[in-house]
Tab-separated table of C-alpha atoms in Angstrom:
chain	number	residue	atom	x	y	z
A	287	MET	CA	5.836	-2.344	-0.828
A	288	SER	CA	9.380	-1.419	0.072
A	289	TRP	CA	11.817	-1.746	-2.605
A	290	LEU	CA	15.450	-2.417	-2.034
A	291	ASN	CA	17.854	0.448	-3.414
A	292	TYR	CA	20.585	-1.480	-5.180
A	293	HIS	CA	22.759	1.601	-5.392
A	294	HIS	CA	23.037	1.398	-1.498
A	295	LEU	CA	23.564	-2.232	-1.668
A	296	LEU	CA	26.538	-1.729	-4.159
A	297	TYR	CA	28.000	0.679	-1.755
A	298	PHE	CA	27.762	-1.637	1.194
A	299	TRP	CA	29.011	-4.576	-0.983
A	300	THR	CA	32.093	-2.761	-1.972
A	301	VAL	CA	32.658	-1.420	1.533
A	302	ALA	CA	32.604	-4.976	2.859
A	303	ARG	CA	34.901	-6.177	0.148
A	304	ALA	CA	37.497	-3.329	0.350
A	305	GLY	CA	37.459	-3.264	4.228
A	306	SER	CA	36.789	0.182	4.762
A	307	ILE	CA	34.762	3.276	3.729
A	308	ALA	CA	38.022	4.983	2.437
A	309	LYS	CA	38.945	2.182	0.145
A	310	ALA	CA	35.280	2.015	-1.141
A	311	SER	CA	35.369	5.775	-1.594
A	312	GLU	CA	38.765	5.366	-3.921
A	313	GLU	CA	36.927	2.240	-5.935
A	314	LEU	CA	33.538	4.033	-6.481
A	315	HIS	CA	35.084	7.635	-6.912
A	316	LEU	CA	32.601	8.930	-4.343
A	317	ALA	CA	33.020	11.081	-1.269
A	318	GLN	CA	33.253	9.261	2.132
A	319	PRO	CA	30.254	10.972	3.504
A	320	THR	CA	28.086	10.146	0.717
A	321	ILE	CA	28.845	6.466	1.092
A	322	SER	CA	28.296	6.730	4.921
A	323	SER	CA	24.905	8.176	4.443
A	324	GLN	CA	23.892	5.600	1.784
A	325	LEU	CA	25.047	2.796	4.287
A	326	LYS	CA	22.720	4.528	6.887
A	327	LEU	CA	19.889	4.602	4.500
A	328	LEU	CA	20.291	0.913	3.832
A	329	GLU	CA	20.487	-0.173	7.271
A	330	GLU	CA	17.448	1.906	8.068
A	331	SER	CA	15.580	0.230	5.236
A	332	LEU	CA	16.496	-3.266	6.553
A	333	GLY	CA	16.006	-2.268	10.256
A	334	HIS	CA	19.487	-4.038	11.152
A	335	LYS	CA	22.993	-2.615	11.597
A	336	LEU	CA	25.233	-4.231	8.910
A	337	PHE	CA	28.644	-3.287	10.178
A	338	GLU	CA	30.278	-2.612	13.726
A	339	ARG	CA	33.493	-0.872	14.605
A	340	GLN	CA	36.356	-2.907	15.847
A	341	GLY	CA	39.305	-0.571	16.459
A	342	ARG	CA	39.491	1.124	13.348
A	343	LYS	CA	38.208	-1.673	11.173
A	344	LEU	CA	34.670	-2.006	10.012
A	345	VAL	CA	33.396	-5.577	10.471
A	346	LEU	CA	30.105	-7.193	9.292
A	347	THR	CA	27.566	-8.197	11.788
A	348	ASP	CA	25.464	-11.493	11.691
A	349	VAL	CA	22.962	-9.656	9.628
A	350	GLY	CA	25.443	-8.039	7.488
A	351	ARG	CA	27.182	-11.531	6.631
A	352	THR	CA	23.842	-12.709	5.518
A	353	VAL	CA	23.124	-9.496	3.299
A	354	MET	CA	26.700	-10.011	1.849
A	355	ARG	CA	25.877	-13.464	0.688
A	356	TYR	CA	22.875	-12.278	-1.165
A	357	ALA	CA	24.785	-9.192	-2.498
A	358	ASP	CA	27.486	-11.611	-3.887
A	359	GLU	CA	24.900	-13.549	-5.746
A	360	ILE	CA	23.065	-10.426	-6.856
A	361	PHE	CA	26.009	-8.770	-8.332
A	362	ARG	CA	27.348	-12.196	-9.814
A	363	LEU	CA	24.091	-12.618	-11.532
A	364	GLY	CA	24.209	-9.069	-12.818
A	365	ASN	CA	27.611	-9.645	-14.330
A	366	GLU	CA	26.223	-12.738	-15.893
A	367	LEU	CA	23.131	-11.100	-17.171
A	368	LYS	CA	25.515	-8.548	-19.094
A	369	ASN	CA	27.714	-11.383	-20.448
A	370	VAL	CA	24.604	-13.611	-21.707
A	371	VAL	CA	23.035	-10.574	-23.328
A	372	SER	CA	26.380	-9.615	-25.125
A	373	GLY	CA	26.901	-13.183	-26.074
A	374	MET	CA	30.343	-13.049	-24.457
A	375	PRO	CA	31.341	-14.992	-21.281
A	376	ALA	CA	34.413	-12.656	-20.833
A	377	GLY	CA	36.199	-14.816	-18.440
A	378	GLN	CA	33.112	-15.236	-16.168
A	379	GLN	CA	31.778	-18.829	-15.636
A	380	LEU	CA	28.736	-18.724	-17.747
A	381	ARG	CA	25.632	-20.804	-16.624
A	382	LEU	CA	23.113	-22.721	-18.517
A	383	ASN	CA	19.925	-23.808	-16.509
A	384	VAL	CA	18.250	-26.298	-18.868
A	385	GLY	CA	15.187	-28.427	-18.210
A	386	VAL	CA	14.913	-31.793	-19.874
A	387	LEU	CA	11.766	-33.609	-20.270
A	388	ASP	CA	11.842	-36.659	-18.446
A	389	VAL	CA	10.788	-39.084	-21.299
A	390	ILE	CA	13.741	-37.785	-23.489
A	391	PRO	CA	16.359	-40.513	-23.850
A	392	LYS	CA	19.371	-39.670	-21.760
A	393	LEU	CA	21.827	-40.335	-24.768
A	394	VAL	CA	19.786	-37.663	-26.709
A	395	ALA	CA	19.920	-35.123	-23.900
A	396	GLU	CA	23.685	-35.693	-23.555
A	397	GLN	CA	24.341	-35.303	-27.269
A	398	LEU	CA	22.348	-32.030	-27.489
A	399	LEU	CA	23.975	-30.723	-24.727
A	400	LYS	CA	27.742	-31.549	-25.423
A	401	PRO	CA	28.247	-28.764	-27.893
A	402	ALA	CA	27.354	-26.247	-25.209
A	403	LEU	CA	30.319	-27.517	-23.205
A	404	GLU	CA	32.517	-27.774	-26.163
A	405	ALA	CA	31.916	-24.197	-27.072
A	406	GLY	CA	32.809	-22.665	-23.807
A	407	PRO	CA	35.050	-24.525	-21.172
A	408	SER	CA	33.886	-22.293	-18.588
A	409	LEU	CA	30.358	-23.195	-18.860
A	410	ARG	CA	28.400	-24.761	-16.028
A	411	ILE	CA	25.307	-26.707	-16.946
A	412	ILE	CA	22.612	-27.086	-14.222
A	413	CYS	CA	20.056	-29.760	-15.582
A	414	ARG	CA	16.657	-30.256	-14.167
A	415	GLU	CA	14.192	-33.122	-15.120
A	416	GLY	CA	10.740	-33.492	-15.192
A	417	PRO	CA	7.299	-33.291	-16.826
A	418	LEU	CA	6.659	-30.617	-19.498
A	419	PRO	CA	4.357	-28.536	-17.351
A	420	GLN	CA	6.528	-28.418	-14.250
A	421	LEU	CA	9.537	-27.480	-16.539
A	422	LEU	CA	7.583	-24.768	-18.435
A	423	ALA	CA	6.481	-23.099	-15.347
A	424	SER	CA	10.039	-22.731	-14.217
A	425	LEU	CA	11.015	-21.413	-17.728
A	426	ALA	CA	8.206	-18.905	-17.256
A	427	LEU	CA	9.665	-17.645	-13.863
A	428	HIS	CA	13.004	-17.546	-15.772
A	429	GLU	CA	14.481	-20.261	-13.321
A	430	LEU	CA	15.484	-22.099	-16.663
A	431	ASP	CA	16.949	-20.663	-19.731
A	432	VAL	CA	15.816	-23.401	-22.121
A	433	VAL	CA	13.721	-26.763	-21.962
A	434	LEU	CA	14.564	-29.782	-24.289
A	435	ALA	CA	11.413	-31.376	-25.262
A	436	ASP	CA	10.153	-33.944	-27.863
A	437	ALA	CA	7.097	-31.937	-28.535
A	438	PRO	CA	6.347	-28.137	-29.044
A	439	SER	CA	4.856	-26.400	-26.107
A	440	SER	CA	1.264	-26.151	-26.024
A	441	GLU	CA	0.881	-25.839	-22.248
A	442	PRO	CA	-0.623	-22.575	-20.840
A	443	VAL	CA	2.095	-20.498	-18.984
A	444	SER	CA	2.205	-17.071	-17.600
A	445	VAL	CA	4.557	-15.956	-20.327
A	446	ARG	CA	4.753	-16.803	-24.035
A	447	SER	CA	7.214	-19.289	-24.969
A	448	PHE	CA	8.709	-20.216	-28.532
A	449	ASN	CA	9.603	-23.536	-29.942
A	450	HIS	CA	12.813	-23.971	-31.920
A	451	LEU	CA	12.960	-27.014	-33.608
A	452	LEU	CA	16.406	-28.895	-33.250
A	453	GLY	CA	15.929	-31.918	-35.574
A	454	LYS	CA	13.836	-34.939	-36.656
A	455	SER	CA	14.702	-38.633	-36.701
A	456	GLY	CA	13.268	-41.781	-37.733
A	457	VAL	CA	13.129	-44.682	-35.378
A	458	SER	CA	15.238	-47.751	-34.795
A	459	PHE	CA	14.306	-50.690	-32.809
A	460	PHE	CA	16.821	-52.562	-30.540
A	461	ALA	CA	17.131	-55.919	-28.902
A	462	ALA	CA	19.470	-58.037	-26.819
A	463	GLY	CA	20.161	-61.545	-26.173
A	464	LYS	CA	17.800	-64.043	-27.771
A	465	LEU	CA	15.456	-61.141	-29.092
A	466	VAL	CA	17.964	-60.333	-31.563
A	467	GLN	CA	16.624	-63.113	-33.820
A	468	LEU	CA	13.664	-60.924	-34.354
A	469	LYS	CA	15.588	-59.228	-37.062
A	470	LYS	CA	14.398	-61.807	-39.382
A	471	ASP	CA	10.934	-60.900	-41.030
A	472	PHE	CA	11.064	-57.420	-39.122
A	473	PRO	CA	8.443	-55.877	-38.548
A	474	ARG	CA	6.053	-58.894	-38.832
A	475	SER	CA	8.516	-60.577	-36.013
A	476	LEU	CA	7.176	-57.991	-33.457
A	477	ASP	CA	3.773	-59.397	-33.483
A	478	GLY	CA	3.485	-61.288	-30.140
A	479	ALA	CA	7.014	-60.248	-29.099
A	480	PRO	CA	7.835	-58.179	-25.715
A	481	VAL	CA	8.201	-54.595	-26.204
A	482	LEU	CA	9.180	-51.940	-23.505
A	483	LEU	CA	7.539	-48.507	-24.298
A	484	PRO	CA	7.771	-45.147	-22.891
A	485	SER	CA	5.174	-43.565	-20.718
A	486	ASP	CA	1.894	-42.113	-22.164
A	487	GLU	CA	3.509	-38.682	-21.732
A	488	SER	CA	6.008	-39.386	-24.407
A	489	SER	CA	4.932	-38.195	-28.008
A	490	VAL	CA	6.850	-41.151	-29.513
A	491	ARG	CA	4.532	-43.704	-27.452
A	492	ARG	CA	1.495	-42.577	-29.324
A	493	SER	CA	3.371	-42.820	-32.583
A	494	LEU	CA	4.481	-46.312	-31.812
A	495	GLU	CA	1.049	-47.319	-31.072
A	496	LEU	CA	-0.479	-46.068	-34.232
A	497	TRP	CA	2.224	-47.667	-36.167
A	498	PHE	CA	1.710	-50.990	-34.677
A	499	GLU	CA	-1.900	-50.805	-35.601
A	500	ARG	CA	-1.102	-49.775	-39.233
A	501	GLN	CA	1.037	-52.634	-39.404
A	502	ASN	CA	-1.498	-54.949	-37.893
A	503	LEU	CA	0.976	-55.916	-35.049
A	504	ARG	CA	0.004	-56.705	-31.592
A	505	PRO	CA	3.284	-56.965	-29.538
A	506	VAL	CA	3.117	-57.764	-25.886
A	507	ILE	CA	3.876	-54.693	-23.745
A	508	ALA	CA	6.394	-55.819	-21.229
A	509	GLY	CA	6.847	-52.816	-19.574
A	510	ASP	CA	5.941	-48.904	-19.438
A	511	PHE	CA	8.680	-46.576	-18.177
A	512	ASP	CA	8.815	-42.818	-17.343
A	513	ASP	CA	12.591	-43.042	-17.183
A	514	SER	CA	14.377	-43.728	-20.463
A	515	ALA	CA	17.568	-44.756	-18.918
A	516	LEU	CA	15.482	-47.660	-16.888
A	517	LEU	CA	13.828	-48.562	-20.150
A	518	GLN	CA	17.194	-49.006	-21.755
A	519	ALA	CA	18.603	-51.058	-18.940
A	520	PHE	CA	15.737	-53.513	-18.922
A	521	GLY	CA	16.287	-53.618	-22.984
A	522	GLN	CA	19.943	-54.173	-22.413
A	523	ARG	CA	19.171	-57.294	-20.349
A	524	GLY	CA	16.810	-58.789	-23.245
A	525	HIS	CA	13.397	-58.108	-21.388
A	526	GLY	CA	11.969	-56.729	-24.595
A	527	VAL	CA	12.373	-54.718	-27.908
A	528	PHE	CA	12.705	-51.131	-27.456
A	529	ALA	CA	12.698	-47.887	-29.802
A	530	MET	CA	15.088	-44.919	-29.960
A	531	PRO	CA	15.828	-42.334	-32.445
A	532	THR	CA	17.726	-43.429	-35.495
A	533	ALA	CA	20.169	-40.608	-34.968
A	534	ILE	CA	21.701	-42.125	-31.758
A	535	GLU	CA	21.600	-45.686	-32.911
A	536	ALA	CA	25.183	-46.305	-33.230
A	537	GLU	CA	25.808	-44.967	-29.513
A	538	VAL	CA	22.922	-47.077	-28.196
A	539	GLU	CA	24.449	-50.279	-29.856
A	540	ARG	CA	27.794	-49.456	-28.121
A	541	GLN	CA	26.711	-48.580	-24.835
A	542	PHE	CA	23.775	-50.935	-24.306
A	543	ASN	CA	25.334	-54.115	-26.016
A	544	CYS	CA	22.336	-54.422	-28.343
A	545	SER	CA	21.476	-54.657	-32.051
A	546	VAL	CA	19.384	-52.848	-34.257
A	547	ILE	CA	16.858	-55.383	-35.487
A	548	GLY	CA	14.877	-52.854	-37.713
A	549	ARG	CA	13.953	-49.263	-38.750
A	550	THR	CA	11.225	-47.110	-39.709
A	551	GLU	CA	10.888	-43.440	-41.087
A	552	GLU	CA	7.143	-43.684	-40.593
A	553	ILE	CA	7.672	-42.859	-37.162
A	554	GLU	CA	9.204	-39.586	-36.559
A	555	THR	CA	10.727	-38.225	-33.481
A	556	CYS	CA	11.213	-34.403	-33.138
A	557	PHE	CA	13.278	-32.464	-30.564
A	558	TYR	CA	12.580	-29.072	-29.550
A	559	ALA	CA	14.415	-26.188	-27.555
A	560	ILE	CA	11.759	-24.145	-25.855
A	561	THR	CA	12.662	-20.513	-24.734
A	562	VAL	CA	10.866	-17.441	-23.650
A	563	GLU	CA	12.690	-15.623	-26.578
A	564	ARG	CA	11.667	-15.512	-30.141
A	565	LYS	CA	15.530	-15.598	-31.074
A	566	LEU	CA	18.086	-17.583	-29.290
A	567	ARG	CA	20.624	-15.423	-27.424
A	568	HIS	CA	22.216	-17.563	-24.816
A	569	PRO	CA	25.501	-18.403	-26.308
A	570	ALA	CA	25.252	-22.176	-25.019
A	571	VAL	CA	21.603	-22.315	-26.439
A	572	VAL	CA	22.688	-21.038	-29.865
A	573	ALA	CA	25.566	-23.885	-29.799
A	574	ILE	CA	23.246	-26.606	-29.049
A	575	ALA	CA	20.876	-25.545	-31.821
A	576	GLU	CA	23.524	-25.129	-34.519
A	577	ALA	CA	25.072	-28.449	-33.666
A	578	ALA	CA	21.785	-30.255	-33.556
A	579	ARG	CA	20.713	-28.978	-36.928
A	580	SER	CA	24.071	-29.434	-38.856
A	581	GLN	CA	25.318	-32.531	-37.127
A	582	MET	CA	23.285	-34.603	-34.953
A	583	PHE	CA	20.294	-34.601	-37.252
A	584	GLY	CA	22.313	-34.261	-40.521
A	585	GLY	CA	20.501	-30.889	-41.400
């Protein structure tokens, strides 16, 4: 297998940005013949000319422009890597690639991520949503910095992952329209009432069903939803009672124009940050964990 020589790529990148070997020589503190020979070796390894002369100027070829785009990204990521490891953005736009389990309520995800944005104004968040196995696979490939989940990782992945508990919360039940009257005689009022439930993939779904069974309640399942935002939209229209973490109940009431009809601490919702590192290092992930434990979940 032929490996790319990144020193050669750096010399190419510097020449392309500086516009000449002479200027690159001053920037790199290397002799011009040294840089010229290294550029020739890079062209030979890639099998293409990267520069062509136009008068006294060096101009990128079509292949050279393609290599330049990749070099820009490679060295940008290299700088970002140094910043992340040191925990200091140092003026660079720090990126946080986060995977959010699709059954996590959007309000919970937003509340968890907000401290990261507040901690660094230059932060750029890239969110990916999906099922846990898919997100963990991306985490294993280092395409994600962290996965936010409602259960600890137990999926087989190619690298070891670590679960960092962010917090726990009881569950509040919400209703809109005429269903608000179910507040009377809660939880008995849920017997025979329409409920909206998250999909079977959600850990809280199993907890809700067990709780209904223990309370000897047989609600009518009016809908199953993979997407929590769609579930809340149906709940807002009064199509059924729905459950959300008590930690965000005030925001749920405000945004969805609904009311709390009851609460229980017997159902516990947990939220985790899953990473490939035992100790959190990314400054944005550290901010998320600290805020969740001290503020959001009243730790």
